[in-house]
mmCIF file of C-alpha atoms in Angstrom:
data_model
loop_
_atom_site.group_PDB
_atom_site.id
_atom_site.type_symbol
_atom_site.label_atom_id
_atom_site.label_comp_id
_atom_site.label_asym_id
_atom_site.label_seq_id
_atom_site.Cartn_x
_atom_site.Cartn_y
_atom_site.Cartn_z
ATOM 1 C CA MET A 1 5.508 -16.689 2.344
ATOM 2 C CA THR A 2 6.865 -18.544 5.346
ATOM 3 C CA ARG A 3 5.240 -18.581 8.717
ATOM 4 C CA LEU A 4 5.548 -15.420 10.789
ATOM 5 C CA ASP A 5 8.737 -15.279 12.858
ATOM 6 C CA PRO A 6 7.272 -14.298 16.261
ATOM 7 C CA LEU A 7 4.714 -17.096 15.959
ATOM 8 C CA THR A 8 7.361 -19.674 15.027
ATOM 9 C CA LYS A 9 9.464 -18.559 17.990
ATOM 10 C CA LEU A 10 6.545 -18.873 20.411
ATOM 11 C CA ILE A 11 5.688 -22.347 19.079
ATOM 12 C CA GLU A 12 9.344 -23.367 19.584
ATOM 13 C CA GLN A 13 9.350 -22.092 23.157
ATOM 14 C CA LEU A 14 6.040 -23.790 24.005
ATOM 15 C CA GLN A 15 7.285 -27.087 22.571
ATOM 16 C CA ARG A 16 10.064 -27.123 25.156
ATOM 17 C CA LEU A 17 7.480 -27.502 27.929
ATOM 18 C CA PRO A 18 6.847 -31.049 29.157
ATOM 19 C CA GLY A 19 3.949 -32.923 27.557
ATOM 20 C CA ILE A 20 3.483 -30.344 24.777
ATOM 21 C CA GLY A 21 4.173 -31.527 21.229
ATOM 22 C CA ALA A 22 4.219 -29.748 17.878
ATOM 23 C CA LYS A 23 0.423 -29.701 17.444
ATOM 24 C CA GLY A 24 -0.230 -28.726 21.065
ATOM 25 C CA ALA A 25 2.290 -25.881 20.865
ATOM 26 C CA GLN A 26 0.658 -24.576 17.683
ATOM 27 C CA ARG A 27 -2.763 -24.696 19.313
ATOM 28 C CA LEU A 28 -1.518 -22.822 22.386
ATOM 29 C CA ALA A 29 0.287 -20.224 20.256
ATOM 30 C CA PHE A 30 -2.849 -19.481 18.225
ATOM 31 C CA HIS A 31 -4.825 -19.274 21.459
ATOM 32 C CA ILE A 32 -2.353 -16.739 22.870
ATOM 33 C CA LEU A 33 -2.603 -14.805 19.616
ATOM 34 C CA LYS A 34 -6.393 -14.612 19.937
ATOM 35 C CA THR A 35 -6.509 -13.944 23.671
ATOM 36 C CA PRO A 36 -6.806 -10.337 24.968
ATOM 37 C CA ARG A 37 -3.500 -8.572 25.568
ATOM 38 C CA GLU A 38 -4.135 -8.426 29.348
ATOM 39 C CA ASP A 39 -4.475 -12.209 29.605
ATOM 40 C CA ALA A 40 -1.140 -12.717 27.862
ATOM 41 C CA ASP A 41 0.437 -10.121 30.160
ATOM 42 C CA ARG A 42 -1.004 -11.837 33.229
ATOM 43 C CA LEU A 43 0.523 -15.150 32.138
ATOM 44 C CA CYS A 44 3.948 -13.538 31.635
ATOM 45 C CA GLU A 45 3.661 -11.738 34.950
ATOM 46 C CA ALA A 46 2.825 -15.020 36.704
ATOM 47 C CA ILE A 47 5.861 -16.734 35.129
ATOM 48 C CA ARG A 48 8.190 -13.855 36.090
ATOM 49 C CA GLU A 49 6.834 -13.725 39.632
ATOM 50 C CA VAL A 50 7.392 -17.444 40.168
ATOM 51 C CA LYS A 51 11.005 -17.045 38.998
ATOM 52 C CA ASP A 52 11.527 -13.877 41.056
ATOM 53 C CA ARG A 53 9.852 -14.760 44.312
ATOM 54 C CA ILE A 54 10.218 -18.515 44.780
ATOM 55 C CA THR A 55 13.472 -20.092 45.933
ATOM 56 C CA TYR A 56 14.464 -23.312 47.639
ATOM 57 C CA CYS A 57 14.655 -23.675 51.429
ATOM 58 C CA SER A 58 18.263 -24.026 52.596
ATOM 59 C CA ILE A 59 17.222 -26.657 55.152
ATOM 60 C CA CYS A 60 14.701 -28.937 53.454
ATOM 61 C CA SER A 61 15.053 -27.874 49.750
ATOM 62 C CA ASN A 62 11.306 -27.345 49.474
ATOM 63 C CA ILE A 63 10.120 -24.350 47.447
ATOM 64 C CA THR A 64 9.505 -21.239 49.524
ATOM 65 C CA ASP A 65 9.233 -17.466 49.469
ATOM 66 C CA VAL A 66 11.141 -17.082 52.759
ATOM 67 C CA ASP A 67 14.294 -18.986 53.723
ATOM 68 C CA PRO A 68 14.112 -21.167 55.796
ATOM 69 C CA CYS A 69 10.594 -22.204 54.799
ATOM 70 C CA HIS A 70 7.430 -22.197 56.926
ATOM 71 C CA TYR A 71 7.604 -25.946 57.495
ATOM 72 C CA CYS A 72 11.156 -25.726 58.882
ATOM 73 C CA THR A 73 10.456 -22.765 61.187
ATOM 74 C CA HIS A 74 6.838 -23.150 62.319
ATOM 75 C CA PRO A 75 6.638 -23.974 66.060
ATOM 76 C CA SER A 76 3.552 -26.171 65.606
ATOM 77 C CA ARG A 77 5.371 -28.629 63.300
ATOM 78 C CA ASP A 78 7.044 -31.681 64.829
ATOM 79 C CA HIS A 79 10.758 -31.273 64.085
ATOM 80 C CA ARG A 80 11.594 -34.770 65.288
ATOM 81 C CA LEU A 81 9.763 -36.168 62.271
ATOM 82 C CA ILE A 82 11.148 -35.830 58.737
ATOM 83 C CA CYS A 83 9.231 -36.946 55.662
ATOM 84 C CA VAL A 84 11.528 -37.541 52.667
ATOM 85 C CA VAL A 85 10.036 -36.883 49.208
ATOM 86 C CA GLU A 86 11.487 -36.649 45.721
ATOM 87 C CA GLU A 87 10.037 -33.358 44.433
ATOM 88 C CA PRO A 88 8.528 -30.160 45.903
ATOM 89 C CA GLN A 89 5.123 -31.024 44.401
ATOM 90 C CA ASN A 90 5.062 -34.201 46.537
ATOM 91 C CA VAL A 91 4.940 -31.960 49.620
ATOM 92 C CA SER A 92 1.602 -30.503 48.526
ATOM 93 C CA ALA A 93 0.237 -34.027 47.909
ATOM 94 C CA ILE A 94 1.061 -34.945 51.525
ATOM 95 C CA GLU A 95 -0.110 -31.599 52.951
ATOM 96 C CA LYS A 96 -3.500 -32.157 51.307
ATOM 97 C CA THR A 97 -4.149 -35.081 53.683
ATOM 98 C CA GLY A 98 -3.943 -32.526 56.489
ATOM 99 C CA ASP A 99 -2.684 -35.004 59.066
ATOM 100 C CA PHE A 100 1.090 -34.885 58.717
ATOM 101 C CA LYS A 101 2.542 -32.367 61.146
ATOM 102 C CA GLY A 102 6.276 -33.086 60.798
ATOM 103 C CA THR A 103 8.870 -31.478 58.513
ATOM 104 C CA TYR A 104 10.086 -32.405 55.040
ATOM 105 C CA GLN A 105 13.250 -33.165 53.152
ATOM 106 C CA VAL A 106 12.991 -32.787 49.388
ATOM 107 C CA LEU A 107 15.647 -34.871 47.590
ATOM 108 C CA MET A 108 15.203 -33.091 44.230
ATOM 109 C CA GLY A 109 14.969 -36.395 42.381
ATOM 110 C CA ALA A 110 15.599 -40.092 42.906
ATOM 111 C CA LEU A 111 18.561 -42.388 42.299
ATOM 112 C CA SER A 112 18.581 -43.371 38.637
ATOM 113 C CA PRO A 113 21.809 -44.839 37.234
ATOM 114 C CA LEU A 114 20.160 -44.943 33.788
ATOM 115 C CA HIS A 115 19.800 -41.149 33.815
ATOM 116 C CA GLY A 116 23.170 -40.655 35.531
ATOM 117 C CA ILE A 117 21.625 -39.509 38.818
ATOM 118 C CA GLY A 118 23.709 -40.702 41.785
ATOM 119 C CA PRO A 119 23.584 -39.946 45.528
ATOM 120 C CA ASP A 120 25.653 -36.758 45.098
ATOM 121 C CA ASP A 121 22.991 -35.271 42.816
ATOM 122 C CA LEU A 122 20.347 -35.540 45.547
ATOM 123 C CA LYS A 123 19.978 -33.582 48.801
ATOM 124 C CA ILE A 124 21.036 -36.631 50.836
ATOM 125 C CA LYS A 125 23.852 -34.816 52.676
ATOM 126 C CA ASN A 126 21.344 -32.269 54.034
ATOM 127 C CA LEU A 127 19.156 -35.089 55.310
ATOM 128 C CA LEU A 128 22.065 -36.882 57.008
ATOM 129 C CA ALA A 129 23.276 -33.620 58.547
ATOM 130 C CA ARG A 130 19.810 -32.944 59.981
ATOM 131 C CA VAL A 131 19.630 -36.442 61.492
ATOM 132 C CA HIS A 132 23.206 -36.094 62.843
ATOM 133 C CA ASN A 133 22.658 -32.657 64.398
ATOM 134 C CA GLY A 134 19.121 -32.706 65.583
ATOM 135 C CA HIS A 135 16.721 -34.561 67.728
ATOM 136 C CA VAL A 136 15.144 -36.623 64.969
ATOM 137 C CA ASP A 137 13.049 -39.620 66.039
ATOM 138 C CA GLU A 138 11.744 -40.881 62.725
ATOM 139 C CA VAL A 139 12.403 -40.516 59.008
ATOM 140 C CA ILE A 140 9.451 -41.446 56.772
ATOM 141 C CA LEU A 141 10.574 -42.416 53.266
ATOM 142 C CA ALA A 142 7.858 -41.175 50.917
ATOM 143 C CA THR A 143 9.729 -41.499 47.620
ATOM 144 C CA ASN A 144 7.657 -42.691 44.658
ATOM 145 C CA PRO A 145 6.427 -46.312 44.644
ATOM 146 C CA ASN A 146 8.410 -47.135 41.471
ATOM 147 C CA VAL A 147 11.847 -48.637 40.736
ATOM 148 C CA GLU A 148 13.830 -45.415 41.264
ATOM 149 C CA GLY A 149 11.877 -44.355 44.353
ATOM 150 C CA GLU A 150 12.147 -47.813 45.881
ATOM 151 C CA ALA A 151 15.911 -47.997 45.225
ATOM 152 C CA THR A 152 16.326 -44.542 46.775
ATOM 153 C CA ALA A 153 14.333 -45.568 49.851
ATOM 154 C CA ILE A 154 16.447 -48.724 50.355
ATOM 155 C CA TYR A 155 19.662 -46.718 49.899
ATOM 156 C CA LEU A 156 18.561 -44.093 52.435
ATOM 157 C CA ALA A 157 17.418 -46.734 54.934
ATOM 158 C CA LYS A 158 20.916 -48.257 54.858
ATOM 159 C CA LEU A 159 22.497 -44.878 55.579
ATOM 160 C CA LEU A 160 20.005 -43.807 58.244
ATOM 161 C CA LYS A 161 19.527 -46.912 60.360
ATOM 162 C CA PRO A 162 23.103 -46.913 61.775
ATOM 163 C CA LEU A 163 22.402 -43.377 63.065
ATOM 164 C CA GLY A 164 19.870 -44.818 65.511
ATOM 165 C CA VAL A 165 16.808 -43.209 63.933
ATOM 166 C CA ARG A 166 13.534 -44.990 63.190
ATOM 167 C CA VAL A 167 13.164 -45.389 59.406
ATOM 168 C CA THR A 168 9.748 -46.124 57.875
ATOM 169 C CA ARG A 169 8.380 -46.439 54.347
ATOM 170 C CA ILE A 170 4.858 -45.335 53.309
ATOM 171 C CA ALA A 171 2.452 -48.234 52.747
ATOM 172 C CA MET A 172 2.010 -49.650 49.269
ATOM 173 C CA GLY A 173 -1.200 -51.442 48.366
ATOM 174 C CA VAL A 174 -4.458 -51.106 46.477
ATOM 175 C CA PRO A 175 -5.584 -47.463 46.178
ATOM 176 C CA VAL A 176 -8.779 -46.523 48.033
ATOM 177 C CA GLY A 177 -11.817 -46.313 45.747
ATOM 178 C CA SER A 178 -10.358 -48.644 43.121
ATOM 179 C CA GLU A 179 -11.381 -52.215 42.304
ATOM 180 C CA LEU A 180 -9.220 -55.279 42.858
ATOM 181 C CA ASP A 181 -9.813 -56.337 39.242
ATOM 182 C CA TYR A 182 -7.724 -53.406 38.091
ATOM 183 C CA ALA A 183 -4.812 -53.846 40.502
ATOM 184 C CA ASP A 184 -1.587 -55.089 38.888
ATOM 185 C CA GLU A 185 0.280 -58.110 40.312
ATOM 186 C CA VAL A 186 3.002 -56.125 42.060
ATOM 187 C CA THR A 187 0.521 -53.809 43.795
ATOM 188 C CA MET A 188 -1.621 -56.802 44.795
ATOM 189 C CA HIS A 189 1.487 -58.549 46.134
ATOM 190 C CA LYS A 190 2.378 -55.464 48.198
ATOM 191 C CA ALA A 191 -1.216 -55.227 49.448
ATOM 192 C CA MET A 192 -1.198 -58.857 50.624
ATOM 193 C CA GLU A 193 2.270 -58.580 52.133
ATOM 194 C CA GLY A 194 1.393 -55.405 54.003
ATOM 195 C CA ARG A 195 -1.933 -56.675 55.404
ATOM 196 C CA ARG A 196 -2.864 -55.584 58.932
ATOM 197 C CA GLU A 197 -4.889 -57.077 61.774
ATOM 198 C CA LEU A 198 -8.425 -55.691 61.927
ATOM 199 C CA MET B 1 0.890 -23.475 55.421
ATOM 200 C CA THR B 2 -0.984 -22.917 52.165
ATOM 201 C CA ARG B 3 0.555 -23.162 48.781
ATOM 202 C CA LEU B 4 2.786 -20.304 47.693
ATOM 203 C CA ASP B 5 0.890 -17.434 46.110
ATOM 204 C CA PRO B 6 2.992 -16.876 42.963
ATOM 205 C CA LEU B 7 2.832 -20.605 42.196
ATOM 206 C CA THR B 8 -0.947 -20.719 42.672
ATOM 207 C CA LYS B 9 -1.307 -17.706 40.401
ATOM 208 C CA LEU B 10 0.819 -19.295 37.678
ATOM 209 C CA ILE B 11 -1.161 -22.552 37.886
ATOM 210 C CA GLU B 12 -4.395 -20.551 37.557
ATOM 211 C CA GLN B 13 -3.089 -18.723 34.486
ATOM 212 C CA LEU B 14 -1.844 -21.928 32.835
ATOM 213 C CA GLN B 15 -5.186 -23.645 33.440
ATOM 214 C CA ARG B 16 -6.875 -21.024 31.289
ATOM 215 C CA LEU B 17 -4.999 -22.311 28.228
ATOM 216 C CA PRO B 18 -6.900 -24.776 26.016
ATOM 217 C CA GLY B 19 -6.338 -28.474 26.719
ATOM 218 C CA ILE B 20 -4.522 -27.851 30.000
ATOM 219 C CA GLY B 21 -6.242 -29.113 33.146
ATOM 220 C CA ALA B 22 -5.423 -28.830 36.840
ATOM 221 C CA LYS B 23 -2.745 -31.558 36.839
ATOM 222 C CA GLY B 24 -1.208 -30.399 33.588
ATOM 223 C CA ALA B 25 -1.019 -26.796 34.818
ATOM 224 C CA GLN B 26 0.684 -27.929 38.035
ATOM 225 C CA ARG B 27 3.197 -29.964 36.062
ATOM 226 C CA LEU B 28 3.983 -27.013 33.780
ATOM 227 C CA ALA B 29 4.274 -24.613 36.735
ATOM 228 C CA PHE B 30 6.781 -26.850 38.517
ATOM 229 C CA HIS B 31 8.696 -27.225 35.263
ATOM 230 C CA ILE B 32 8.882 -23.446 34.880
ATOM 231 C CA LEU B 33 10.034 -23.221 38.503
ATOM 232 C CA LYS B 34 12.887 -25.656 37.818
ATOM 233 C CA THR B 35 13.853 -24.279 34.426
ATOM 234 C CA PRO B 36 16.735 -21.758 34.126
ATOM 235 C CA ARG B 37 15.716 -18.112 34.404
ATOM 236 C CA GLU B 38 16.716 -17.416 30.760
ATOM 237 C CA ASP B 39 14.338 -20.086 29.450
ATOM 238 C CA ALA B 40 11.417 -18.573 31.356
ATOM 239 C CA ASP B 41 12.373 -15.128 30.039
ATOM 240 C CA ARG B 42 12.570 -16.433 26.484
ATOM 241 C CA LEU B 43 9.040 -17.855 26.798
ATOM 242 C CA CYS B 44 7.689 -14.522 28.108
ATOM 243 C CA GLU B 45 9.541 -12.633 25.402
ATOM 244 C CA ALA B 46 8.017 -14.900 22.744
ATOM 245 C CA ILE B 47 4.504 -14.344 24.138
ATOM 246 C CA ARG B 48 4.976 -10.553 24.258
ATOM 247 C CA GLU B 49 6.433 -10.448 20.762
ATOM 248 C CA VAL B 50 3.496 -12.362 19.298
ATOM 249 C CA LYS B 51 1.098 -9.901 20.941
ATOM 250 C CA ASP B 52 3.169 -6.873 19.896
ATOM 251 C CA ARG B 53 4.077 -7.738 16.340
ATOM 252 C CA ILE B 54 1.237 -9.818 14.939
ATOM 253 C CA THR B 55 -2.046 -8.281 13.791
ATOM 254 C CA TYR B 56 -4.824 -9.247 11.394
ATOM 255 C CA CYS B 57 -4.796 -8.316 7.719
ATOM 256 C CA SER B 58 -7.455 -5.707 6.933
ATOM 257 C CA ILE B 59 -8.290 -7.461 3.664
ATOM 258 C CA CYS B 60 -8.284 -11.202 4.372
ATOM 259 C CA SER B 61 -8.191 -11.266 8.228
ATOM 260 C CA ASN B 62 -5.209 -13.616 8.196
ATOM 261 C CA ILE B 63 -2.494 -13.012 10.800
ATOM 262 C CA THR B 64 0.344 -10.820 9.572
ATOM 263 C CA ASP B 65 3.180 -8.529 10.610
ATOM 264 C CA VAL B 66 2.440 -6.045 7.784
ATOM 265 C CA ASP B 67 -1.007 -4.837 6.742
ATOM 266 C CA PRO B 68 -2.181 -5.828 4.143
ATOM 267 C CA CYS B 69 -0.523 -9.246 4.396
ATOM 268 C CA HIS B 70 1.926 -10.859 1.977
ATOM 269 C CA TYR B 71 -0.765 -13.050 0.439
ATOM 270 C CA CYS B 72 -2.937 -10.040 -0.382
ATOM 271 C CA THR B 73 -0.124 -7.945 -1.881
ATOM 272 C CA HIS B 74 2.283 -10.415 -3.482
ATOM 273 C CA PRO B 75 2.261 -10.073 -7.316
ATOM 274 C CA SER B 76 2.844 -13.796 -7.853
ATOM 275 C CA ARG B 77 -0.400 -14.792 -6.092
ATOM 276 C CA ASP B 78 -3.546 -15.220 -8.169
ATOM 277 C CA HIS B 79 -5.962 -12.576 -6.895
ATOM 278 C CA ARG B 80 -8.867 -13.991 -8.894
ATOM 279 C CA LEU B 81 -8.891 -17.016 -6.609
ATOM 280 C CA ILE B 82 -10.015 -16.782 -2.968
ATOM 281 C CA CYS B 83 -9.773 -19.709 -0.567
ATOM 282 C CA VAL B 84 -12.141 -19.311 2.405
ATOM 283 C CA VAL B 85 -11.000 -20.879 5.713
ATOM 284 C CA GLU B 86 -12.251 -20.655 9.284
ATOM 285 C CA GLU B 87 -9.066 -19.855 11.218
ATOM 286 C CA PRO B 88 -5.596 -18.382 10.497
ATOM 287 C CA GLN B 89 -3.955 -21.742 11.281
ATOM 288 C CA ASN B 90 -5.900 -23.312 8.395
ATOM 289 C CA VAL B 91 -3.922 -21.053 6.043
ATOM 290 C CA SER B 92 -0.651 -22.722 7.071
ATOM 291 C CA ALA B 93 -2.214 -26.170 6.550
ATOM 292 C CA ILE B 94 -3.037 -25.212 2.950
ATOM 293 C CA GLU B 95 0.273 -23.419 2.356
ATOM 294 C CA LYS B 96 2.119 -26.620 3.350
ATOM 295 C CA THR B 97 0.788 -28.340 0.223
ATOM 296 C CA GLY B 98 2.716 -25.718 -1.755
ATOM 297 C CA ASP B 99 0.380 -25.793 -4.744
ATOM 298 C CA PHE B 100 -2.241 -23.165 -3.904
ATOM 299 C CA LYS B 101 -1.251 -19.826 -5.378
ATOM 300 C CA GLY B 102 -4.429 -17.807 -4.789
ATOM 301 C CA THR B 103 -5.379 -15.559 -1.862
ATOM 302 C CA TYR B 104 -7.272 -16.267 1.345
ATOM 303 C CA GLN B 105 -10.258 -15.097 3.334
ATOM 304 C CA VAL B 106 -10.212 -16.049 7.006
ATOM 305 C CA LEU B 107 -13.741 -16.085 8.467
ATOM 306 C CA MET B 108 -12.563 -16.132 12.114
ATOM 307 C CA GLY B 109 -14.897 -18.985 12.974
ATOM 308 C CA ALA B 110 -17.863 -20.856 11.545
ATOM 309 C CA LEU B 111 -21.623 -20.488 11.850
ATOM 310 C CA SER B 112 -22.728 -22.116 15.082
ATOM 311 C CA PRO B 113 -26.191 -21.238 16.430
ATOM 312 C CA LEU B 114 -25.471 -23.403 19.492
ATOM 313 C CA HIS B 115 -22.572 -21.134 20.443
ATOM 314 C CA GLY B 116 -24.419 -17.995 19.347
ATOM 315 C CA ILE B 117 -22.177 -17.400 16.315
ATOM 316 C CA GLY B 118 -24.147 -15.940 13.415
ATOM 317 C CA PRO B 119 -23.149 -14.475 10.022
ATOM 318 C CA ASP B 120 -22.412 -11.057 11.543
ATOM 319 C CA ASP B 121 -19.737 -12.535 13.801
ATOM 320 C CA LEU B 122 -17.766 -13.809 10.796
ATOM 321 C CA LYS B 123 -15.791 -11.876 8.177
ATOM 322 C CA ILE B 124 -18.427 -12.596 5.533
ATOM 323 C CA LYS B 125 -18.954 -8.929 4.604
ATOM 324 C CA ASN B 126 -15.259 -8.609 3.714
ATOM 325 C CA LEU B 127 -15.535 -11.662 1.456
ATOM 326 C CA LEU B 128 -18.654 -10.363 -0.288
ATOM 327 C CA ALA B 129 -17.053 -6.939 -0.743
ATOM 328 C CA ARG B 130 -13.981 -8.517 -2.330
ATOM 329 C CA VAL B 131 -16.133 -10.520 -4.747
ATOM 330 C CA HIS B 132 -18.262 -7.446 -5.532
ATOM 331 C CA ASN B 133 -15.330 -5.108 -6.158
ATOM 332 C CA GLY B 134 -12.732 -7.255 -7.757
ATOM 333 C CA HIS B 135 -12.123 -9.609 -10.554
ATOM 334 C CA VAL B 136 -12.722 -12.829 -8.647
ATOM 335 C CA ASP B 137 -13.205 -15.981 -10.741
ATOM 336 C CA GLU B 138 -13.509 -18.637 -8.065
ATOM 337 C CA VAL B 139 -14.149 -18.939 -4.337
ATOM 338 C CA ILE B 140 -12.941 -22.222 -2.815
ATOM 339 C CA LEU B 141 -14.803 -23.052 0.405
ATOM 340 C CA ALA B 142 -12.276 -24.762 2.663
ATOM 341 C CA THR B 143 -14.184 -24.584 5.947
ATOM 342 C CA ASN B 144 -13.872 -27.636 8.215
ATOM 343 C CA PRO B 145 -15.525 -30.886 7.107
ATOM 344 C CA ASN B 146 -17.858 -30.924 10.148
ATOM 345 C CA VAL B 147 -21.405 -29.736 10.859
ATOM 346 C CA GLU B 148 -20.502 -26.064 11.460
ATOM 347 C CA GLY B 149 -18.040 -25.883 8.568
ATOM 348 C CA GLU B 150 -20.487 -27.553 6.205
ATOM 349 C CA ALA B 151 -23.351 -25.238 7.219
ATOM 350 C CA THR B 152 -21.059 -22.224 6.731
ATOM 351 C CA ALA B 153 -20.034 -23.466 3.288
ATOM 352 C CA ILE B 154 -23.673 -23.945 2.198
ATOM 353 C CA TYR B 155 -24.604 -20.495 3.558
ATOM 354 C CA LEU B 156 -21.708 -18.840 1.710
ATOM 355 C CA ALA B 157 -22.483 -20.691 -1.522
ATOM 356 C CA LYS B 158 -26.025 -19.294 -1.456
ATOM 357 C CA LEU B 159 -24.691 -15.745 -1.045
ATOM 358 C CA LEU B 160 -21.908 -16.058 -3.588
ATOM 359 C CA LYS B 161 -23.494 -17.868 -6.524
ATOM 360 C CA PRO B 162 -25.858 -14.977 -7.448
ATOM 361 C CA LEU B 163 -22.760 -12.789 -7.806
ATOM 362 C CA GLY B 164 -21.710 -14.820 -10.823
ATOM 363 C CA VAL B 165 -18.596 -16.311 -9.280
ATOM 364 C CA ARG B 166 -17.596 -19.984 -9.418
ATOM 365 C CA VAL B 167 -18.034 -21.533 -5.947
ATOM 366 C CA THR B 168 -16.300 -24.822 -5.090
ATOM 367 C CA ARG B 169 -15.927 -26.941 -1.971
ATOM 368 C CA ILE B 170 -12.794 -28.963 -1.102
ATOM 369 C CA ALA B 171 -13.162 -32.733 -1.638
ATOM 370 C CA MET B 172 -14.214 -34.930 1.262
ATOM 371 C CA GLY B 173 -13.274 -38.611 1.249
ATOM 372 C CA VAL B 174 -10.950 -41.185 2.740
ATOM 373 C CA PRO B 175 -7.637 -39.612 3.855
ATOM 374 C CA VAL B 176 -4.518 -40.703 1.962
ATOM 375 C CA GLY B 177 -2.462 -43.323 3.822
ATOM 376 C CA SER B 178 -5.416 -44.566 5.888
ATOM 377 C CA GLU B 179 -7.274 -47.885 5.587
ATOM 378 C CA LEU B 180 -10.885 -48.263 4.491
ATOM 379 C CA ASP B 181 -11.577 -50.379 7.604
ATOM 380 C CA TYR B 182 -11.130 -47.283 9.758
ATOM 381 C CA ALA B 183 -13.236 -44.891 7.677
ATOM 382 C CA ASP B 184 -16.562 -43.910 9.277
ATOM 383 C CA GLU B 185 -19.831 -44.217 7.329
ATOM 384 C CA VAL B 186 -20.198 -40.529 6.517
ATOM 385 C CA THR B 187 -16.648 -40.241 5.198
ATOM 386 C CA MET B 188 -17.102 -43.434 3.172
ATOM 387 C CA HIS B 189 -20.377 -42.085 1.795
ATOM 388 C CA LYS B 190 -18.651 -38.846 0.749
ATOM 389 C CA ALA B 191 -15.808 -40.846 -0.819
ATOM 390 C CA MET B 192 -18.217 -42.937 -2.922
ATOM 391 C CA GLU B 193 -20.327 -39.935 -3.866
ATOM 392 C CA GLY B 194 -17.283 -37.904 -4.913
ATOM 393 C CA ARG B 195 -15.653 -40.703 -6.985
ATOM 394 C CA ARG B 196 -13.846 -39.657 -10.158
ATOM 395 C CA GLU B 197 -13.142 -41.281 -13.518
ATOM 396 C CA LEU B 198 -9.636 -42.800 -13.731
#
């Protein structure tokens, strides 16, 4: 009278996904059980297609369906400008603003000695090679505004500056639409420090 | 320069799952993208297998891989005792206690006029037929302790009592391991009302 095997297996597989615990996995599994067959098939098809059709760009390590990716080959993008981000999803966050027209370099992570992630685990060599070879004017460091991202940005700045390229870091400060009451001390400090003439 | 099609499709499919919003779906999609191919295949396989191998029992409407299910056919279960629950997952919650040895009737929902769910949408006919035909001594109403579950229990009690069967409702009160400070008024009221001699 134990639980049905296929259901147990599905719950196990769903629990491996990030942010999904035992209860959440059970809820999803029972939903999939109830859902029409075609919906379940569409989900599987979508998973398979992502694995089949999406790879990483050999230049910038962003996700792509053609190699090199659109950003690296498009004539309208400014190839003298490289924006460095940690993960492929960060690229879409920047593209949403609609006003960055340069290229990207995805590091595939950030330096994190605690998790055993050193410079060799990131796509830093690709970045250095691009700066060495090409006509790069500026590298914008858009790693996350946390300890690992900040350490990575400082590390990269040290490597890049001697190559004669302009190295900038995205601004940190109070987010637009928020209230000062809710800003933490470090953010407030960065906001004051980074103030600009009006 | 739009987002990649297969990724967008996967995010759309994931967003259809309960409790998963736009951000959550994006996070899961990027995880699936990063994950080894075999892990993605195992997840798909698990989904397909659940859809292929699990059906509903023709007697009690519980999920099963053989019809009728183990609960309905096993000689060691007490077939004069039927426990009525709303959903198949409620059966596992009761089975975990390990001390219920009767059979089940899954209603596949609860009465909810607001959502347009009436008696004909639930497996009430099956339950009545079982009580009519068989040697049923007691029906335990274990629908959820909320408005819909309570209304369903009262409705079923009215139908079942004239058939000469004992109809009981699971106890409502303060959950074991909790503190009285955190009990809401209705729960506390039920706990006082349902007090028993020590």
